[in-house]
Structures are given as structure tokens and as C-alpha cells.
Amino acid sequence: MPNKTIVILAAATMLAACQPRTRFVPPAPPPEAPVEVVTEDVFGATVEDPYRYMENMEDSVVSIWMEGQSDYARAVLDQIPGRQSLIDRMRDFDSRRSTLVSSLTITDNDRYFYLKRTPEDEVGKLFMRDGFEGEESLLFDPTSYGDTSLTFVVGDISPNEDGSKLAFTVSPNGSENATLLIMDVETSELSPEQIDRCWFPSASWLPDGNSFLYNRLQSADLHDPDREKDSKVYLHVVGTDPDSDRLILSREKYPSLGINMEDFPLAAYDKDNDHLFAYILTVDRRLKMFYAPASELPRASIAWKPFITHSDDIHNVYLTDTAAYGWTPQGAPNFKLVRTSLARPDWANAEVIVAESPDQKLADFALTNEAIYYTLTRNGVEASLFRLPVDQAEAVQLDLPIPASSIGVSSKGFKFSDVWASGSGWSTDSRRFRYHVDTDEFTHEQLSDVAEYPEYEDLVVEEVMVPSHDGVEVPLSIIYREGTPRDGSAPAFILGYGAYGASINPFFSPNRLLWTQEGGVLAVAHVRGGGELGDAWHKAGFKTTKPNTWKDAIACGEYLVDNGYTSPDKLTLNGGSAGGILVGRAMTERPDLFGIAIPEVGVMNALRAEFSPNGPVNAPEFGTISDPVEAAALIEMDAYLHLEDSTSYPATLLTAGMNDPRVIAWQPAKFAARLIAANVSDEPILFWTDYKSGHGIGDSKSKQWEGLADVYSFALWRSGHPRYRM
């Protein structure tokens, strides 16, 4: 006999399919934004920008319009039936786990530092214990720090070698605009000095345990277009005035290193080999590094030597006392692990330690004193764990105690035997295990409590390959409750990203899975531009090949419709940040395919991104307007420029964070203004700016719940779900 709940949900979904589409009757909307066309020539292409003035968010016309749109969007979203029920169920899920631990850092002497959140907490508090079984001590509660009208979160956590001192960052209201604090761990007392304008990893401690290296930005103003340019590395001594900190690394100080204005210079000390390492970073996955003996640090000028160049194509590096291990796609698109001498690095002739797999990607690795542990993934959704002993040529596969489609591996380092593996899946909650070499066994070792979610025991997970526009097959993960009808009546929700070579590996989120509890089909499109199928997959959705990213998403949407999972008016496409390119261009190219589009804090005006604070550093991924070929690619991926007048566009919810340091709020604002003016359908266009949030990183749990409830309730309302009708 079928499950009664399944029958009820199926009946409700079929009832929704029989109902006429809800016609939106909103409160009085704010007036459309005024048009002030700016026309420019971009290497022979004429570009018309009717809302260029919105890039000045200090303009009262812009601020009043954005506030009006936000008030309007909030009024509509808050009245959707079912929205509060989603939040209530998220709160119930949260209450089932008495502790949730994140950001775990373990020192060589086995001192644990981590953030812990209970059901009563909005944000994580900073704790410490000696060893896994040690007694827990609260070090820092961000809710009692600073202005209580702001929500502060702890970011990076950096203990010195013996864990006696701790540097960590705090940021208000999701801004990632971090202040670095320093604590004496034994007394839990903070040092009186505070260092603002920190964003990247907080501190690299030096051997004395009382000083560290850190990066500092030029400005604390999140909207300052020069904020991230020419950041610098300083040396700080605990207890001294940060204004007197010594400059260690910058573009001006070392012009021979080829540091660009938009690059982020970082410096770190490695205790295992007593060297300093300089990292010159952008979003380019290829490392550019220099190094010098730590004995150079007292000198006025450090004699930096090249260690890794972009031509070496090393994407990650692990250092020992004598060797460097590099993770590279050089001649191996699925990646291989190589090793070279630390004293005389020769990456071109490096020894291959783990060869490329022909059909799986080398995704993660860790070193211990007896083996190399690494993971392989197939299509980004099927993972396996291997152990390669240092004295053997062949690796052996290790089986976790739970089924896991995604596996991460970590260790205390090459001097220790400690190693852990964490596994999860779309329907399997994450578990962390310690591996015991002597017995070849795993034991569960997790600081977070384990919760039960019987609601998801009947989930069906399908992993399929979908032919895209050019015949290339794209992985698509499809998740739904057993018994969900395949007659086109179910609402479907596609999540996609496709940038930076980042993969959406299987993860368990009871809140995300609520879509399936509403009788819906949840899908993840592993489009080109991501890293699921290796480096070549990334490069196939990159700069001039970027159209593959949204065309893959279109193909995935067509697959769901053609195979009866849903119908166009019930199909939602969602993506955030760089995923805004995917959503924006898919909905402008195929407005007939997607009934609902939801780009969150999205890049919607790619051609103008370089004129925002975080834009220049992203040019290696998307292209630069100073190059004619890349400028043409930026125009092609610019959703704002592809909106056409008198077109029926999907119901759209756009979001922005006024404190967003990654995608400035005028990007979605300009798109929203143009979309409202161009759209001739009866579907609502909502633009919600959160003035107390940023990119979503560092949000309180309530803000996370409210954001997802907005997304799901809007999509279910416009899909015609009976519990969300207005």
C-alpha cells in the first residue's frame, strides 16, 4: 500500500495542475526607474546602458528607487501563504541537533579550535578543547561584542603553533569587512589592539608565537571601487599599535615580482621548512608563488625567489620539510599529484605521485607520515577514497562506514598519522570519521551532534547525463520523493553555478530538501564552467566559452520538461553570485522555458563588473574590457544587455545585499530596473535588497532561513502550488 503522505502530496500536486495560473494582484508597485541612456563604443560594438547612473548608489534617485523596490518586494513575499511554514520547519530541523560545529582547526599539540552553534544561537561561538575528548571552553561570544544593533560573526581562526595565542576575525552584518582580534587563550583575554580592513586568511604566525603576517585592504568602505587595489602584507607584534606594523610585501615594495594593482599579495611562514612564502593571488586557479628562508625576514628587503609560476599550472600545493606536492592539470585535465624538491623546485620535471585517472577527477588529498590519502570523483557526484602508503606503488581503496557521494579528507600533516574523512550525499547527512591505520578501521569522530530526518527516507536520487546544445553530455542530479508524478505537474527547481572550476558536490541540506516535501523535483545542473569533470570542464565555460554555462542549464531544463518531471510554467532556475550569469542569460535566451527565475546577489551586468570593488580581481575568470576578444565575451554573457523590450519574461525574484563585498548591489539593481521596463507578461518582478546583509556569507541562521523561504515560497507560489496561492 502506498505511503499515505505520498498519496496526499501527489493529489495536491495534481490538483495544482488543474487550477488556473494565479494572476498576481500586488500592492501598488513603486514607479519605474527613470531612463538615462549612456551610449559607448566597445571595440566597434555599440552598447546602450539606460541605467548607468545607478552605479552611484549615493544618488538619492537610486537610493529611493531601491528602497521602494525592497519595500514592495518585502510586502509581497511576506504575505505568501506557506512562507512562514517553511521557516517553522527549518527551525524544527535546527532543534534536532543540540550542537553544530564548523571551522575546526587542530594544532600539532592537539588543541582544537572551532565554532559551535546551538538551537538557541543565531551565530557560532568560538570554543577550544585539548584533544577530541577534552573539556570544552568558551573563548569568544560574538553576540556580546561591539555594537549590539549589529550581528557579528567569527570568520578565520588562526592559532599560533602551540595554541597559546589566537588570531581571529569578526565581521558585522554579513559584510566580510573583518576586524582581526588577538587573544591569549589561557586567560581568554583580548589584546587591546584591533586591526581593521582584513579580508583574507587572518594571520600566519611566526616562530616566536607572538607575531604574525597578515594582509590589509586600502579601505573599509565596501562601495569604494579602489578598496581591494594594492592591498599589502604587514608584520604585527602582539600588543603593539597596528599603525606601526612593518610593511613586508606589496606591489610598490617589490616591483620585480610582477604584482598587479588588482592582485592580492599574501605571505605565510611554514614552520616545517622554516621558509617564507609569498602568494600573488587572483581568482586564477594557477598559483604564483615566491619563497625565501625565514632568516631573510629581519632584512629591509627580502630576497624572494620564484617558486611556482603560472606556466607551471599548479592549482594547490602542500609543503613538507624537503618537498613540495602540487595538484595540477598540466597534461592531465582530470588532475594528477606531483612532487618536486623544495630546495630546487623543477615543476616541469616533477615526479608523478598519483597519476591522472582517465575517467575520474583527483579532487582532494592529504599527507600523513605513512601515506597519501586522496579522493577521486566521477562527474562530481560519485566519490571514492584511496590510501597510497609511502613505501608502495599501488593505492588501495578505503570504504567509509556510510554511503557517500562526496568525500573530503584532512590530516594533521606529514609528521603525524592522524587522518580524517568526511562523507555525505544528497540524502545522506555528513559524517566525519578517523581512520586507524593499524586496524584498517574507521571510527566516528564528530563534534557536531547527529540528527535524524525521517522525512527524507523515501528520497529518490537519479544521476543522468543530458546532451547539451553541442552534443556534450552534462551531469544532472535529480532528487524527489518516491511517488512524485512524472506527468509534468510537479514543480521543479534547478540549482546551478558554473564558474571558477568550483564543483557542486553532493551535500545534505534538510532545508534545501524541503522542496521535495512540497511534491517538487530538486535538480542540480553540473554545467560547464564548474569543475565536476576536471580542468577542461572549467575552461569550457570560461571567458569566450562562457555561453556553454547557460546553454547547459537550458538543456537541463529541457530534459526535465521533455521527460515529464515538470512543465515550463512550473520550472524554476536559481543561481547565486557568478551563477547570476547562468540564470540571467538562460532566462533572456529562453524566457519561454523557465516559469520562474531567481538570481541571488548575482552578476547581472558583466561588462561593468570591473568598475566595482571586487571586479578587477575576477577578470582572469570572465575577461577584461581592455581586451577586444574578452570584451566581446563580456557583452555576450551580460544578461542586462540582453533584455529586450516588449518581451514576456518569467516571474523573477532578484536579491542584493547592501553590505556585499563580492557583487555590488547595483549589478542586480540595474538588471531589475531594465527587466521591469521590458517585461510585458503579468508575472511579478521583485527586487529585494537586504540592507543588513552581504553576499550571504556570515549571515545569521535566521537570515539564512528567511532567504531560502523567500526563494522557495516565491517559486512555489508562481508554480501554482495550492498551499502558496494568494
Short mmCIF file of C-alpha atoms in Angstrom, two decimals, residues 203-565:
data_model
loop_
_atom_site.label_atom_id
_atom_site.label_comp_id
_atom_site.label_asym_id
_atom_site.label_seq_id
_atom_site.Cartn_x
_atom_site.Cartn_y
_atom_site.Cartn_z
CA ALA A 203 47.20 35.53 10.31
CA SER A 204 50.29 33.43 9.65
CA TRP A 205 52.17 33.13 12.93
CA LEU A 206 55.96 33.37 13.12
CA PRO A 207 58.20 31.06 15.22
CA ASP A 208 58.19 33.32 18.28
CA GLY A 209 54.44 32.71 18.67
CA ASN A 210 53.98 36.42 19.35
CA SER A 211 53.98 37.95 15.86
CA PHE A 212 52.30 37.20 12.56
CA LEU A 213 51.89 38.23 8.92
CA TYR A 214 48.56 39.50 7.58
CA ASN A 215 47.01 41.23 4.56
CA ARG A 216 45.25 44.58 4.85
CA LEU A 217 42.99 46.34 2.34
CA GLN A 218 43.16 50.01 1.39
CA SER A 219 39.68 50.95 2.55
CA ALA A 220 36.90 49.78 4.83
CA ASP A 221 34.27 51.30 2.52
CA LEU A 222 32.56 48.34 0.81
CA HIS A 223 31.50 50.54 -2.12
CA ASP A 224 34.89 52.14 -2.71
CA PRO A 225 35.95 50.96 -6.20
CA ASP A 226 39.62 51.07 -5.12
CA ARG A 227 39.05 49.17 -1.87
CA GLU A 228 40.81 45.97 -2.93
CA LYS A 229 43.54 47.51 -5.07
CA ASP A 230 47.13 47.47 -3.83
CA SER A 231 46.47 45.60 -0.60
CA LYS A 232 49.59 44.98 1.46
CA VAL A 233 51.13 42.42 3.81
CA TYR A 234 52.34 43.59 7.21
CA LEU A 235 54.10 42.07 10.23
CA HIS A 236 52.34 42.63 13.54
CA VAL A 237 53.75 42.10 17.02
CA VAL A 238 51.08 41.34 19.64
CA GLY A 239 50.48 44.27 21.93
CA THR A 240 51.76 46.99 19.57
CA ASP A 241 49.95 49.66 17.57
CA PRO A 242 48.95 48.27 14.11
CA ASP A 243 49.73 51.66 12.57
CA SER A 244 53.39 50.96 13.29
CA ASP A 245 53.35 47.50 11.66
CA ARG A 246 56.20 46.82 9.27
CA LEU A 247 55.42 46.51 5.56
CA ILE A 248 56.52 43.08 4.29
CA LEU A 249 55.03 42.67 0.80
CA SER A 250 53.39 44.98 -1.73
CA ARG A 251 53.42 45.95 -5.39
CA GLU A 252 55.42 49.10 -4.70
CA LYS A 253 57.98 47.42 -2.45
CA TYR A 254 58.76 44.58 -4.87
CA PRO A 255 58.05 45.71 -8.45
CA SER A 256 60.17 42.82 -9.82
CA LEU A 257 57.61 40.26 -8.55
CA GLY A 258 55.06 41.40 -11.14
CA ILE A 259 52.27 42.12 -8.66
CA ASN A 260 49.36 43.85 -10.39
CA MET A 261 47.24 46.50 -8.73
CA GLU A 262 44.27 44.11 -8.51
CA ASP A 263 46.26 41.13 -7.18
CA PHE A 264 46.14 40.05 -3.56
CA PRO A 265 49.62 39.54 -2.09
CA LEU A 266 49.72 37.15 0.86
CA ALA A 267 52.69 35.96 2.90
CA ALA A 268 52.94 32.92 5.14
CA TYR A 269 55.56 31.26 7.31
CA ASP A 270 55.93 27.47 7.07
CA LYS A 271 57.34 26.06 10.29
CA ASP A 272 58.18 22.66 8.81
CA ASN A 273 60.78 24.05 6.41
CA ASP A 274 61.48 27.44 8.03
CA HIS A 275 60.65 29.39 4.87
CA LEU A 276 58.54 32.39 3.98
CA PHE A 277 56.15 32.06 1.04
CA ALA A 278 54.62 34.91 -0.94
CA TYR A 279 51.37 34.18 -2.77
CA ILE A 280 50.19 36.53 -5.55
CA LEU A 281 46.51 35.71 -5.86
CA THR A 282 43.53 36.45 -8.06
CA VAL A 283 40.67 34.11 -8.96
CA ASP A 284 43.09 32.43 -11.40
CA ARG A 285 43.40 28.88 -10.05
CA ARG A 286 47.05 28.71 -11.13
CA LEU A 287 49.37 29.61 -8.26
CA LYS A 288 52.04 32.28 -8.47
CA MET A 289 54.45 31.99 -5.54
CA PHE A 290 57.86 33.13 -4.33
CA TYR A 291 59.86 31.98 -1.34
CA ALA A 292 62.82 32.85 0.87
CA PRO A 293 64.49 31.45 4.01
CA ALA A 294 62.88 32.80 7.16
CA SER A 295 66.27 34.23 8.08
CA GLU A 296 65.57 36.90 5.44
CA LEU A 297 62.68 38.36 7.45
CA PRO A 298 64.75 40.81 9.55
CA ARG A 299 66.27 42.31 6.41
CA ALA A 300 64.88 45.53 4.99
CA SER A 301 64.35 43.78 1.65
CA ILE A 302 63.64 40.05 1.32
CA ALA A 303 65.41 38.20 -1.50
CA TRP A 304 62.33 36.47 -2.91
CA LYS A 305 62.98 33.64 -5.39
CA PRO A 306 60.43 32.16 -7.84
CA PHE A 307 58.76 29.01 -6.52
CA ILE A 308 55.69 28.48 -8.74
CA THR A 309 54.79 30.41 -11.91
CA HIS A 310 51.50 30.47 -13.80
CA SER A 311 53.13 28.41 -16.55
CA ASP A 312 53.72 25.59 -14.03
CA ASP A 313 49.90 25.27 -13.78
CA ILE A 314 49.88 24.22 -10.11
CA HIS A 315 46.44 24.69 -8.54
CA ASN A 316 47.23 23.62 -4.99
CA VAL A 317 50.45 22.94 -3.14
CA TYR A 318 51.36 21.02 0.01
CA LEU A 319 54.76 21.56 1.63
CA THR A 320 56.93 19.27 3.75
CA ASP A 321 60.40 19.87 5.20
CA THR A 322 62.12 18.87 1.94
CA ALA A 323 59.49 18.55 -0.80
CA ALA A 324 56.53 20.27 -2.44
CA TYR A 325 53.49 18.37 -3.68
CA GLY A 326 51.47 20.01 -6.45
CA TRP A 327 47.94 19.35 -7.71
CA THR A 328 48.00 20.09 -11.43
CA PRO A 329 46.06 19.61 -14.70
CA GLN A 330 49.29 20.03 -16.70
CA GLY A 331 48.89 17.34 -19.36
CA ALA A 332 46.21 15.80 -17.15
CA PRO A 333 42.78 17.54 -17.33
CA ASN A 334 41.49 15.28 -14.53
CA PHE A 335 44.48 16.33 -12.40
CA LYS A 336 47.50 14.49 -11.06
CA LEU A 337 49.62 14.85 -7.94
CA VAL A 338 53.32 15.57 -8.49
CA ARG A 339 56.33 16.13 -6.24
CA THR A 340 59.44 18.26 -6.58
CA SER A 341 62.34 19.35 -4.39
CA LEU A 342 61.73 22.27 -2.06
CA ALA A 343 65.34 23.44 -2.36
CA ARG A 344 65.42 23.23 -6.17
CA PRO A 345 61.85 23.21 -7.49
CA ASP A 346 61.52 21.87 -11.04
CA TRP A 347 57.83 21.54 -11.77
CA ALA A 348 58.36 20.72 -15.44
CA ASN A 349 60.13 17.50 -14.42
CA ALA A 350 58.26 16.79 -11.21
CA GLU A 351 57.74 13.17 -10.16
CA VAL A 352 54.20 11.88 -10.65
CA ILE A 353 52.93 10.50 -7.34
CA VAL A 354 49.25 9.97 -8.25
CA ALA A 355 48.67 9.67 -11.99
CA GLU A 356 45.62 11.09 -13.74
CA SER A 357 42.58 8.86 -13.85
CA PRO A 358 41.10 8.63 -17.36
CA ASP A 359 37.50 8.96 -16.19
CA GLN A 360 37.65 10.41 -12.66
CA LYS A 361 38.90 13.70 -11.25
CA LEU A 362 41.51 13.89 -8.49
CA ALA A 363 39.52 16.03 -6.10
CA ASP A 364 41.29 16.14 -2.73
CA PHE A 365 44.41 14.87 -0.99
CA ALA A 366 46.16 14.86 2.39
CA LEU A 367 49.56 13.69 3.60
CA THR A 368 50.46 11.77 6.75
CA ASN A 369 53.73 10.22 7.96
CA GLU A 370 52.82 6.87 6.42
CA ALA A 371 50.66 7.53 3.36
CA ILE A 372 48.99 9.86 0.91
CA TYR A 373 45.21 9.86 1.06
CA TYR A 374 43.24 11.13 -1.92
CA THR A 375 39.76 11.15 -3.38
CA LEU A 376 38.52 10.63 -6.93
CA THR A 377 35.14 11.79 -8.23
CA ARG A 378 33.19 10.73 -11.31
CA ASN A 379 31.03 13.50 -12.81
CA GLY A 380 31.31 15.30 -9.48
CA VAL A 381 28.69 13.05 -7.88
CA GLU A 382 30.40 9.71 -7.22
CA ALA A 383 33.38 9.73 -4.85
CA SER A 384 35.93 7.17 -3.69
CA LEU A 385 38.78 7.33 -1.15
CA PHE A 386 42.26 5.86 -1.62
CA ARG A 387 45.36 5.30 0.50
CA LEU A 388 48.83 5.21 -1.07
CA PRO A 389 51.45 4.06 1.50
CA VAL A 390 54.77 5.88 1.24
CA ASP A 391 56.65 2.63 0.62
CA GLN A 392 54.28 1.23 -2.02
CA ALA A 393 53.47 1.97 -5.65
CA GLU A 394 49.82 0.89 -5.64
CA ALA A 395 46.98 2.59 -3.80
CA VAL A 396 44.19 0.74 -2.01
CA GLN A 397 40.59 1.89 -1.87
CA LEU A 398 39.04 2.56 1.54
CA ASP A 399 35.32 2.19 2.18
CA LEU A 400 33.63 4.63 4.53
CA PRO A 401 31.12 3.19 7.01
CA ILE A 402 28.33 5.14 5.29
CA PRO A 403 27.34 5.54 1.62
CA ALA A 404 28.91 8.80 0.45
CA SER A 405 28.73 10.53 -2.91
CA SER A 406 31.08 13.27 -1.72
CA ILE A 407 34.22 12.67 0.37
CA GLY A 408 36.69 15.12 1.90
CA VAL A 409 39.97 14.14 3.53
CA SER A 410 42.19 16.01 6.02
CA SER A 411 45.19 15.33 8.24
CA LYS A 412 47.38 16.98 10.88
CA GLY A 413 50.29 16.93 8.46
CA PHE A 414 53.12 14.83 7.11
CA LYS A 415 54.68 14.35 10.58
CA PHE A 416 51.58 12.69 12.04
CA SER A 417 49.44 9.64 11.39
CA ASP A 418 46.13 11.40 12.17
CA VAL A 419 43.75 11.43 9.21
CA TRP A 420 40.03 12.03 8.88
CA ALA A 421 37.49 11.51 6.11
CA SER A 422 34.08 13.15 5.86
CA GLY A 423 31.33 11.75 3.68
CA SER A 424 27.90 12.96 2.62
CA GLY A 425 25.33 12.70 -0.17
CA TRP A 426 22.17 14.33 -1.42
CA SER A 427 20.15 12.19 1.01
CA THR A 428 22.92 11.29 3.49
CA ASP A 429 23.92 13.65 6.28
CA SER A 430 27.63 14.41 6.67
CA ARG A 431 29.68 12.16 8.96
CA ARG A 432 33.32 12.56 9.99
CA PHE A 433 35.50 9.53 10.68
CA ARG A 434 39.02 8.96 11.94
CA TYR A 435 40.94 6.27 10.07
CA HIS A 436 43.11 3.87 12.10
CA VAL A 437 45.99 2.53 10.04
CA ASP A 438 46.86 -0.31 12.44
CA THR A 439 43.39 -1.88 12.32
CA ASP A 440 42.24 -0.59 8.91
CA GLU A 441 39.07 0.73 10.54
CA PHE A 442 37.11 3.97 10.72
CA THR A 443 35.62 5.31 13.95
CA HIS A 444 33.03 8.05 14.10
CA GLU A 445 34.71 11.21 15.44
CA GLN A 446 32.50 14.24 15.08
CA LEU A 447 31.99 17.26 17.32
CA SER A 448 28.56 18.05 15.86
CA ASP A 449 25.57 16.09 17.04
CA VAL A 450 23.91 13.69 14.62
CA ALA A 451 20.25 14.32 13.86
CA GLU A 452 17.59 12.13 12.27
CA TYR A 453 15.43 13.24 9.35
CA PRO A 454 12.84 10.51 8.69
CA GLU A 455 11.10 12.86 6.24
CA TYR A 456 13.80 12.06 3.73
CA GLU A 457 13.91 8.29 3.97
CA ASP A 458 11.94 7.89 0.73
CA LEU A 459 14.04 10.16 -1.48
CA VAL A 460 14.93 9.02 -4.98
CA VAL A 461 18.24 10.26 -6.41
CA GLU A 462 18.90 10.00 -10.14
CA GLU A 463 22.22 10.91 -11.77
CA VAL A 464 21.75 11.39 -15.50
CA MET A 465 23.76 12.77 -18.42
CA VAL A 466 21.97 15.36 -20.55
CA PRO A 467 23.04 16.20 -24.13
CA SER A 468 23.65 19.94 -24.41
CA HIS A 469 23.36 22.19 -27.46
CA ASP A 470 26.62 20.89 -28.93
CA GLY A 471 26.15 17.22 -28.05
CA VAL A 472 28.35 17.35 -24.93
CA GLU A 473 26.74 15.44 -22.05
CA VAL A 474 26.15 17.39 -18.85
CA PRO A 475 25.67 15.72 -15.43
CA LEU A 476 22.29 16.46 -13.86
CA SER A 477 21.35 15.35 -10.34
CA ILE A 478 17.60 14.84 -9.81
CA ILE A 479 16.13 14.40 -6.32
CA TYR A 480 12.49 13.81 -5.45
CA ARG A 481 10.20 11.82 -3.16
CA GLU A 482 9.17 8.39 -4.22
CA GLY A 483 5.77 8.61 -5.87
CA THR A 484 6.21 12.11 -7.27
CA PRO A 485 4.23 12.12 -10.53
CA ARG A 486 6.04 12.19 -13.88
CA ASP A 487 3.22 13.85 -15.82
CA GLY A 488 4.61 17.39 -15.91
CA SER A 489 2.57 18.52 -12.91
CA ALA A 490 5.33 18.71 -10.30
CA PRO A 491 7.20 21.96 -9.66
CA ALA A 492 10.91 21.64 -10.42
CA PHE A 493 13.80 23.70 -9.12
CA ILE A 494 17.20 23.77 -10.86
CA LEU A 495 20.23 24.99 -8.92
CA GLY A 496 23.29 25.94 -10.98
CA TYR A 497 26.55 27.89 -10.76
CA GLY A 498 29.27 27.11 -13.32
CA ALA A 499 32.29 29.29 -12.55
CA TYR A 500 35.85 29.24 -11.17
CA GLY A 501 36.13 25.49 -11.65
CA ALA A 502 34.04 25.05 -8.49
CA SER A 503 32.00 21.86 -8.20
CA ILE A 504 28.58 21.41 -6.60
CA ASN A 505 29.35 18.08 -4.98
CA PRO A 506 26.57 16.12 -3.25
CA PHE A 507 25.69 17.74 0.07
CA PHE A 508 22.93 17.09 2.56
CA SER A 509 20.71 20.03 3.48
CA PRO A 510 17.39 19.30 5.19
CA ASN A 511 16.33 22.87 4.47
CA ARG A 512 17.10 22.62 0.74
CA LEU A 513 15.31 19.30 0.58
CA LEU A 514 12.08 20.92 1.78
CA TRP A 515 11.35 21.44 -1.91
CA THR A 516 10.84 17.69 -2.23
CA GLN A 517 8.47 17.75 0.74
CA GLU A 518 6.24 20.07 -1.27
CA GLY A 519 5.97 17.47 -4.00
CA GLY A 520 8.69 19.08 -6.07
CA VAL A 521 11.68 17.88 -8.07
CA LEU A 522 15.02 19.32 -6.95
CA ALA A 523 17.78 19.28 -9.57
CA VAL A 524 21.43 20.34 -9.62
CA ALA A 525 22.90 21.16 -13.04
CA HIS A 526 26.65 20.50 -13.15
CA VAL A 527 27.24 22.89 -16.03
CA ARG A 528 30.46 23.81 -17.78
CA GLY A 529 32.47 26.47 -16.01
CA GLY A 530 32.39 24.31 -12.88
CA GLY A 531 34.93 21.66 -12.02
CA GLU A 532 32.92 18.45 -11.89
CA LEU A 533 34.67 16.95 -14.92
CA GLY A 534 38.09 18.46 -14.36
CA ASP A 535 40.03 21.44 -15.66
CA ALA A 536 38.75 21.10 -19.23
CA TRP A 537 35.17 21.37 -17.88
CA HIS A 538 36.08 24.66 -16.24
CA LYS A 539 37.76 26.03 -19.37
CA ALA A 540 34.71 25.05 -21.44
CA GLY A 541 32.62 27.65 -19.55
CA PHE A 542 35.21 30.37 -19.20
CA LYS A 543 35.57 33.77 -20.89
CA THR A 544 34.83 33.18 -24.62
CA THR A 545 33.34 29.73 -23.95
CA LYS A 546 31.01 31.07 -21.23
CA PRO A 547 27.83 30.56 -23.32
CA ASN A 548 28.16 26.82 -22.65
CA THR A 549 27.33 27.56 -19.00
CA TRP A 550 23.81 28.85 -19.60
CA LYS A 551 23.19 26.66 -22.64
CA ASP A 552 23.92 23.63 -20.44
CA ALA A 553 21.36 24.92 -17.94
CA ILE A 554 18.84 25.33 -20.75
CA ALA A 555 19.49 21.74 -21.87
CA CYS A 556 18.91 20.52 -18.31
CA GLY A 557 15.62 22.43 -18.15
CA GLU A 558 14.52 20.95 -21.46
CA TYR A 559 15.39 17.47 -20.19
CA LEU A 560 13.18 17.87 -17.12
CA VAL A 561 10.27 19.09 -19.24
CA ASP A 562 10.69 16.51 -22.04
CA ASN A 563 10.83 13.65 -19.55
CA GLY A 564 7.74 14.64 -17.60
CA TYR A 565 9.38 15.83 -14.40
#
